[in-house]
PDB file of C-alpha atoms in Angstrom:
ATOM      1  CA  TYR A   1     357.150 -10.750  11.206  1.00 60.00           C
ATOM      2  CA  ASP A   2     358.711  -7.848  10.487  1.00 65.00           C
ATOM      3  CA  ILE A   3     357.365  -4.620  11.998  1.00 68.00           C
ATOM      4  CA  THR A   4     357.860  -1.252  10.871  1.00 69.00           C
ATOM      5  CA  ILE A   5     356.479   2.046  12.981  1.00 72.00           C
ATOM      6  CA  GLU A   6     356.672   5.198  11.117  1.00 75.00           C
ATOM      7  CA  PRO A   7     355.285   8.350  12.957  1.00 79.00           C
ATOM      8  CA  GLY A   8     350.635   7.665  12.968  1.00 75.00           C
ATOM      9  CA  THR A   9     351.756   3.930  11.083  1.00 81.00           C
ATOM     10  CA  LEU A  10     352.363   0.884  11.903  1.00 76.00           C
ATOM     11  CA  THR A  11     352.953  -2.015   9.274  1.00 72.00           C
ATOM     12  CA  ILE A  12     353.198  -5.234  10.195  1.00 75.00           C
ATOM     13  CA  THR A  13     354.386  -7.954   7.304  1.00 75.00           C
ATOM     14  CA  PRO A  14     355.926 -11.524   7.170  1.00 77.00           C
ATOM     15  CA  ALA A  15     359.384 -12.563   7.299  1.00 87.00           C
ATOM     16  CA  ALA A  16     361.130 -13.772   4.380  1.00 90.00           C
ATOM     17  CA  LEU A  17     360.355 -17.366   3.121  1.00 93.00           C
ATOM     18  CA  GLY A  18     362.148 -19.575   5.247  1.00 95.00           C
ATOM     19  CA  SER A  19     360.473 -23.062   5.017  1.00 97.00           C
ATOM     20  CA  LEU A  20     357.639 -25.601   3.165  1.00 98.00           C
ATOM     21  CA  LEU A  21     354.950 -27.301   4.510  1.00 98.00           C
ATOM     22  CA  VAL A  22     353.984 -30.350   2.441  1.00 98.00           C
ATOM     23  CA  GLU A  23     350.728 -32.142   3.919  1.00 98.00           C
ATOM     24  CA  GLU A  24     347.803 -34.057   3.598  1.00 98.00           C
ATOM     25  CA  ILE A  25     348.912 -36.598   1.145  1.00 98.00           C
ATOM     26  CA  ASP A  26     346.177 -39.925   2.911  1.00 97.00           C
ATOM     27  CA  ASP A  27     348.493 -42.156   4.159  1.00 97.00           C
ATOM     28  CA  PRO A  28     348.792 -45.194   3.458  1.00 97.00           C
ATOM     29  CA  THR A  29     347.464 -44.818   0.172  1.00 98.00           C
ATOM     30  CA  THR A  30     346.226 -47.162  -2.805  1.00 97.00           C
ATOM     31  CA  ALA A  31     348.195 -47.189  -6.340  1.00 96.00           C
ATOM     32  CA  GLY A  32     345.798 -45.246  -8.990  1.00 95.00           C
ATOM     33  CA  VAL A  33     343.804 -43.342  -6.391  1.00 97.00           C
ATOM     34  CA  THR A  34     343.234 -39.625  -6.038  1.00 98.00           C
ATOM     35  CA  ASN A  35     345.338 -37.302  -3.456  1.00 98.00           C
ATOM     36  CA  THR A  36     345.254 -33.915  -1.962  1.00 98.00           C
ATOM     37  CA  VAL A  37     348.164 -31.781  -1.021  1.00 98.00           C
ATOM     38  CA  ARG A  38     348.806 -28.848   0.601  1.00 98.00           C
ATOM     39  CA  VAL A  39     351.833 -27.051   0.673  1.00 98.00           C
ATOM     40  CA  THR A  40     352.065 -23.949   2.808  1.00 98.00           C
ATOM     41  CA  ALA A  41     355.203 -21.341   3.024  1.00 97.00           C
ATOM     42  CA  LEU A  42     356.210 -20.578   6.182  1.00 96.00           C
ATOM     43  CA  ASP A  43     358.616 -17.292   6.897  1.00 94.00           C
ATOM     44  CA  THR A  44     361.605 -17.710   9.056  1.00 93.00           C
ATOM     45  CA  GLU A  45     359.562 -17.169  12.537  1.00 90.00           C
ATOM     46  CA  GLY A  46     357.447 -20.245  11.466  1.00 92.00           C
ATOM     47  CA  ASN A  47     354.503 -18.329  10.979  1.00 91.00           C
ATOM     48  CA  VAL A  48     352.324 -18.371   7.293  1.00 94.00           C
ATOM     49  CA  LYS A  49     353.764 -16.533   5.154  1.00 95.00           C
ATOM     50  CA  THR A  50     350.558 -14.300   3.748  1.00 93.00           C
ATOM     51  CA  ASP A  51     352.778 -12.831   1.161  1.00 94.00           C
ATOM     52  CA  TYR A  52     354.219 -15.445  -0.931  1.00 96.00           C
ATOM     53  CA  THR A  53     354.029 -15.417  -4.387  1.00 96.00           C
ATOM     54  CA  GLY A  54     356.551 -17.846  -5.462  1.00 96.00           C
ATOM     55  CA  THR A  55     356.771 -20.464  -7.832  1.00 97.00           C
ATOM     56  CA  ILE A  56     356.848 -23.884  -6.380  1.00 98.00           C
ATOM     57  CA  THR A  57     357.373 -27.346  -8.815  1.00 98.00           C
ATOM     58  CA  PHE A  58     356.898 -30.681  -7.285  1.00 98.00           C
ATOM     59  CA  SER A  59     358.836 -33.825  -8.106  1.00 98.00           C
ATOM     60  CA  SER A  60     358.599 -37.533  -6.140  1.00 98.00           C
ATOM     61  CA  SER A  61     360.129 -40.743  -5.710  1.00 98.00           C
ATOM     62  CA  ASP A  62     357.387 -42.599  -7.159  1.00 98.00           C
ATOM     63  CA  SER A  63     358.528 -41.801 -11.042  1.00 97.00           C
ATOM     64  CA  GLU A  64     355.345 -42.178 -12.652  1.00 97.00           C
ATOM     65  CA  ALA A  65     353.534 -40.713 -10.245  1.00 98.00           C
ATOM     66  CA  ASP A  66     351.057 -37.849 -11.921  1.00 98.00           C
ATOM     67  CA  LEU A  67     351.693 -34.598  -9.339  1.00 98.00           C
ATOM     68  CA  PRO A  68     350.962 -31.243  -9.960  1.00 98.00           C
ATOM     69  CA  GLU A  69     351.774 -28.785 -12.276  1.00 98.00           C
ATOM     70  CA  ASN A  70     353.891 -26.118 -11.144  1.00 98.00           C
ATOM     71  CA  TYR A  71     352.697 -23.017  -9.708  1.00 98.00           C
ATOM     72  CA  THR A  72     353.229 -19.847  -8.947  1.00 98.00           C
ATOM     73  CA  PHE A  73     351.164 -18.208  -5.452  1.00 98.00           C
ATOM     74  CA  VAL A  74     348.893 -15.674  -5.881  1.00 98.00           C
ATOM     75  CA  ALA A  75     348.271 -13.176  -3.570  1.00 95.00           C
ATOM     76  CA  GLY A  76     344.374 -14.328  -2.895  1.00 97.00           C
ATOM     77  CA  ASP A  77     346.727 -17.983  -1.455  1.00 98.00           C
ATOM     78  CA  GLU A  78     347.493 -16.359   1.992  1.00 96.00           C
ATOM     79  CA  GLY A  79     350.591 -18.532   1.336  1.00 97.00           C
ATOM     80  CA  VAL A  80     348.809 -21.974   1.306  1.00 98.00           C
ATOM     81  CA  ARG A  81     347.760 -23.307  -1.234  1.00 98.00           C
ATOM     82  CA  THR A  82     346.053 -26.851  -1.678  1.00 98.00           C
ATOM     83  CA  PHE A  83     345.965 -28.823  -4.570  1.00 98.00           C
ATOM     84  CA  THR A  84     342.584 -31.720  -4.649  1.00 98.00           C
ATOM     85  CA  ASP A  85     342.761 -34.557  -6.305  1.00 98.00           C
ATOM     86  CA  GLU A  86     346.327 -33.877  -7.996  1.00 98.00           C
ATOM     87  CA  VAL A  87     348.458 -36.743  -6.390  1.00 98.00           C
ATOM     88  CA  ILE A  88     347.883 -40.185  -8.406  1.00 98.00           C
ATOM     89  CA  PHE A  89     351.039 -42.387  -6.846  1.00 98.00           C
ATOM     90  CA  LYS A  90     351.731 -45.614  -9.366  1.00 97.00           C
ATOM     91  CA  THR A  91     353.989 -47.659  -7.953  1.00 97.00           C
ATOM     92  CA  ALA A  92     353.509 -49.839  -4.194  1.00 95.00           C
ATOM     93  CA  GLY A  93     356.574 -49.149  -1.967  1.00 96.00           C
ATOM     94  CA  THR A  94     357.106 -46.139   0.263  1.00 98.00           C
ATOM     95  CA  HIS A  95     357.452 -42.785  -1.039  1.00 98.00           C
ATOM     96  CA  TRP A  96     357.472 -38.538  -0.889  1.00 98.00           C
ATOM     97  CA  VAL A  97     356.556 -35.778  -2.232  1.00 98.00           C
ATOM     98  CA  GLN A  98     358.267 -32.850  -2.525  1.00 98.00           C
ATOM     99  CA  ALA A  99     357.658 -28.810  -2.830  1.00 98.00           C
ATOM    100  CA  GLU A 100     360.327 -26.864  -3.863  1.00 98.00           C
ATOM    101  CA  ASP A 101     360.917 -23.598  -4.435  1.00 96.00           C
ATOM    102  CA  GLY A 102     364.863 -23.045  -5.376  1.00 91.00           C
ATOM    103  CA  ALA A 103     366.896 -23.930  -2.623  1.00 90.00           C
ATOM    104  CA  ILE A 104     364.128 -23.999   0.270  1.00 96.00           C
ATOM    105  CA  SER A 105     362.416 -27.262  -0.884  1.00 97.00           C
ATOM    106  CA  ALA A 106     360.088 -29.780   2.151  1.00 97.00           C
ATOM    107  CA  ARG A 107     358.789 -33.201   1.294  1.00 98.00           C
ATOM    108  CA  GLN A 108     355.856 -35.502   2.643  1.00 98.00           C
ATOM    109  CA  GLU A 109     357.469 -38.733   3.585  1.00 98.00           C
ATOM    110  CA  ASN A 110     357.393 -42.083   4.504  1.00 98.00           C
ATOM    111  CA  ILE A 111     353.560 -42.851   2.443  1.00 98.00           C
ATOM    112  CA  ASP A 112     352.669 -45.831   2.294  1.00 98.00           C
ATOM    113  CA  VAL A 113     351.451 -47.093  -1.200  1.00 97.00           C
ATOM    114  CA  VAL A 114     349.629 -50.265  -2.117  1.00 94.00           C
ATOM    115  CA  ALA A 115     348.279 -52.219  -4.864  1.00 92.00           C
ATOM    116  CA  GLY A 116     345.020 -51.314  -6.184  1.00 89.00           C
ATOM    117  CA  PRO A 117     342.621 -54.585  -7.220  1.00 85.00           C
ATOM    118  CA  VAL A 118     343.561 -56.703  -9.867  1.00 80.00           C
ATOM    119  CA  ALA A 119     343.205 -55.084 -13.736  1.00 74.00           C
ATOM    120  CA  ALA A 120     339.171 -55.393 -14.404  1.00 68.00           C
ATOM    121  CA  ASP A 121     340.306 -56.765 -17.971  1.00 66.00           C
ATOM    122  CA  ASN A 122     342.800 -59.548 -16.344  1.00 60.00           C
ATOM    123  CA  ALA A 123     345.942 -58.134 -18.513  1.00 62.00           C
ATOM    124  CA  GLY A 124     347.049 -58.474 -15.289  1.00 61.00           C
ATOM    125  CA  THR A 125     347.633 -62.063 -14.893  1.00 69.00           C
ATOM    126  CA  LEU A 126     350.964 -63.849 -15.588  1.00 68.00           C
ATOM    127  CA  LEU A 127     350.592 -67.232 -15.792  1.00 69.00           C
ATOM    128  CA  GLU A 128     354.120 -69.180 -15.579  1.00 70.00           C
ATOM    129  CA  VAL A 129     355.514 -72.491 -15.556  1.00 69.00           C
ATOM    130  CA  ILE A 130     358.505 -72.658 -13.997  1.00 70.00           C
ATOM    131  CA  ASN A 131     359.358 -76.720 -14.155  1.00 67.00           C
ATOM    132  CA  ASN A 132     357.180 -78.993 -16.649  1.00 69.00           C
ATOM    133  CA  ASN A 133     359.860 -80.989 -17.558  1.00 70.00           C
ATOM    134  CA  VAL A 134     358.075 -84.182 -15.398  1.00 68.00           C
ATOM    135  CA  ILE A 135     358.008 -87.964 -15.615  1.00 72.00           C
ATOM    136  CA  ALA A 136     354.558 -89.183 -15.596  1.00 70.00           C
ATOM    137  CA  ASN A 137     355.710 -91.593 -12.869  1.00 71.00           C
ATOM    138  CA  GLY A 138     352.732 -90.176  -9.971  1.00 69.00           C
ATOM    139  CA  THR A 139     356.091 -88.382  -7.468  1.00 71.00           C
ATOM    140  CA  ASP A 140     357.623 -86.144  -9.855  1.00 71.00           C
ATOM    141  CA  GLN A 141     355.120 -82.526 -10.182  1.00 71.00           C
ATOM    142  CA  ALA A 142     355.160 -79.676 -12.067  1.00 70.00           C
ATOM    143  CA  GLU A 143     355.201 -76.258 -11.098  1.00 72.00           C
ATOM    144  CA  VAL A 144     353.245 -73.259 -12.368  1.00 73.00           C
ATOM    145  CA  ARG A 145     353.284 -69.739 -11.120  1.00 73.00           C
ATOM    146  CA  ALA A 146     349.901 -66.947 -10.623  1.00 76.00           C
ATOM    147  CA  THR A 147     350.647 -63.667  -9.996  1.00 78.00           C
ATOM    148  CA  LEU A 148     347.920 -60.867 -10.043  1.00 81.00           C
ATOM    149  CA  LEU A 149     348.917 -58.024 -11.107  1.00 83.00           C
ATOM    150  CA  ASP A 150     346.789 -53.880 -10.632  1.00 86.00           C
ATOM    151  CA  GLU A 151     346.784 -52.225 -13.741  1.00 87.00           C
ATOM    152  CA  PHE A 152     350.609 -50.386 -12.750  1.00 90.00           C
ATOM    153  CA  ASP A 153     352.236 -53.538 -13.027  1.00 86.00           C
ATOM    154  CA  ASN A 154     352.194 -54.394  -8.940  1.00 88.00           C
ATOM    155  CA  PRO A 155     351.952 -57.751  -7.868  1.00 85.00           C
ATOM    156  CA  VAL A 156     348.623 -57.805  -5.645  1.00 83.00           C
ATOM    157  CA  SER A 157     348.123 -59.972  -2.612  1.00 79.00           C
ATOM    158  CA  ASP A 158     345.094 -60.960  -0.285  1.00 74.00           C
ATOM    159  CA  VAL A 159     343.492 -62.540  -3.667  1.00 72.00           C
ATOM    160  CA  THR A 160     342.361 -66.125  -4.338  1.00 71.00           C
ATOM    161  CA  ILE A 161     342.942 -67.849  -6.825  1.00 71.00           C
ATOM    162  CA  THR A 162     341.842 -71.067  -7.891  1.00 70.00           C
ATOM    163  CA  PHE A 163     343.224 -73.120  -9.851  1.00 69.00           C
ATOM    164  CA  ALA A 164     341.640 -76.088 -11.433  1.00 70.00           C
ATOM    165  CA  VAL A 165     343.140 -78.742 -14.265  1.00 69.00           C
ATOM    166  CA  THR A 166     341.518 -81.774 -16.572  1.00 69.00           C
ATOM    167  CA  GLY A 167     342.034 -85.209 -17.125  1.00 69.00           C
ATOM    168  CA  ASN A 168     343.703 -87.449 -14.317  1.00 70.00           C
ATOM    169  CA  ALA A 169     346.317 -84.624 -13.584  1.00 67.00           C
ATOM    170  CA  SER A 170     345.648 -83.560  -9.648  1.00 67.00           C
ATOM    171  CA  ILE A 171     346.676 -80.407  -7.538  1.00 66.00           C
ATOM    172  CA  GLU A 172     348.437 -81.272  -4.382  1.00 63.00           C
ATOM    173  CA  THR A 173     346.714 -79.489  -0.925  1.00 51.00           C
ATOM    174  CA  ALA A 174     348.484 -77.000   0.355  1.00 44.00           C
ATOM    175  CA  THR A 175     352.111 -78.670   1.497  1.00 42.00           C
ATOM    176  CA  GLY A 176     352.240 -77.053  -2.330  1.00 42.00           C
ATOM    177  CA  VAL A 177     352.000 -74.010  -2.437  1.00 47.00           C
ATOM    178  CA  MET A 178     354.576 -71.022  -1.476  1.00 45.00           C
ATOM    179  CA  VAL A 179     354.108 -67.666  -1.230  1.00 47.00           C
ATOM    180  CA  ASN A 180     357.139 -66.191  -3.028  1.00 49.00           C
ATOM    181  CA  VAL A 181     356.146 -62.397  -2.925  1.00 54.00           C
ATOM    182  CA  PRO A 182     353.392 -59.954  -2.641  1.00 57.00           C
ATOM    183  CA  GLY A 183     350.873 -61.167  -5.231  1.00 57.00           C
ATOM    184  CA  SER A 184     352.315 -64.207  -6.279  1.00 58.00           C
ATOM    185  CA  ILE A 185     351.806 -67.806  -5.508  1.00 57.00           C
ATOM    186  CA  VAL A 186     353.441 -70.822  -6.620  1.00 57.00           C
ATOM    187  CA  ILE A 187     351.964 -74.231  -6.864  1.00 56.00           C
ATOM    188  CA  SER A 188     353.285 -77.993  -7.659  1.00 53.00           C
TER     189      SER A 188
END
């Protein structure tokens, strides 16, 4: 704080802007789920800068994320602004969200984003034939890969996939199953 003393008057005001604090995003979170972020302006002494009226911009390591619009703090914010349900990650992985006012910026880092549920319309189901060049001799095997995706094309794991065949074909037991990447399974 800056303290000014004049005859009969004592004035205490926050010091210059020293840093920003970005917090309150859920960790872990799910792709497609809304999150709240709070930005606090701090003075050079680490106190809330209650007279802050600067403009902040947002960015994220998830280039597909929905983020709050640029925002100019008003006196009524008293240096703290909560953006309710304005952050939506769309890419699974570990991400950050940054708020910046010119040369001063801050991040909430290491936010784990997991895939959402399988796309409701099954548009997120990929079936790929890996090996179909086989001879019907009882030993050759065809292979297919099933990958389940959420609405943002992130592979979804921990989902049961059921395969069925017709005619005289059969599906081998678990020895023919290989999990390659999250949300993807190969059956031979």
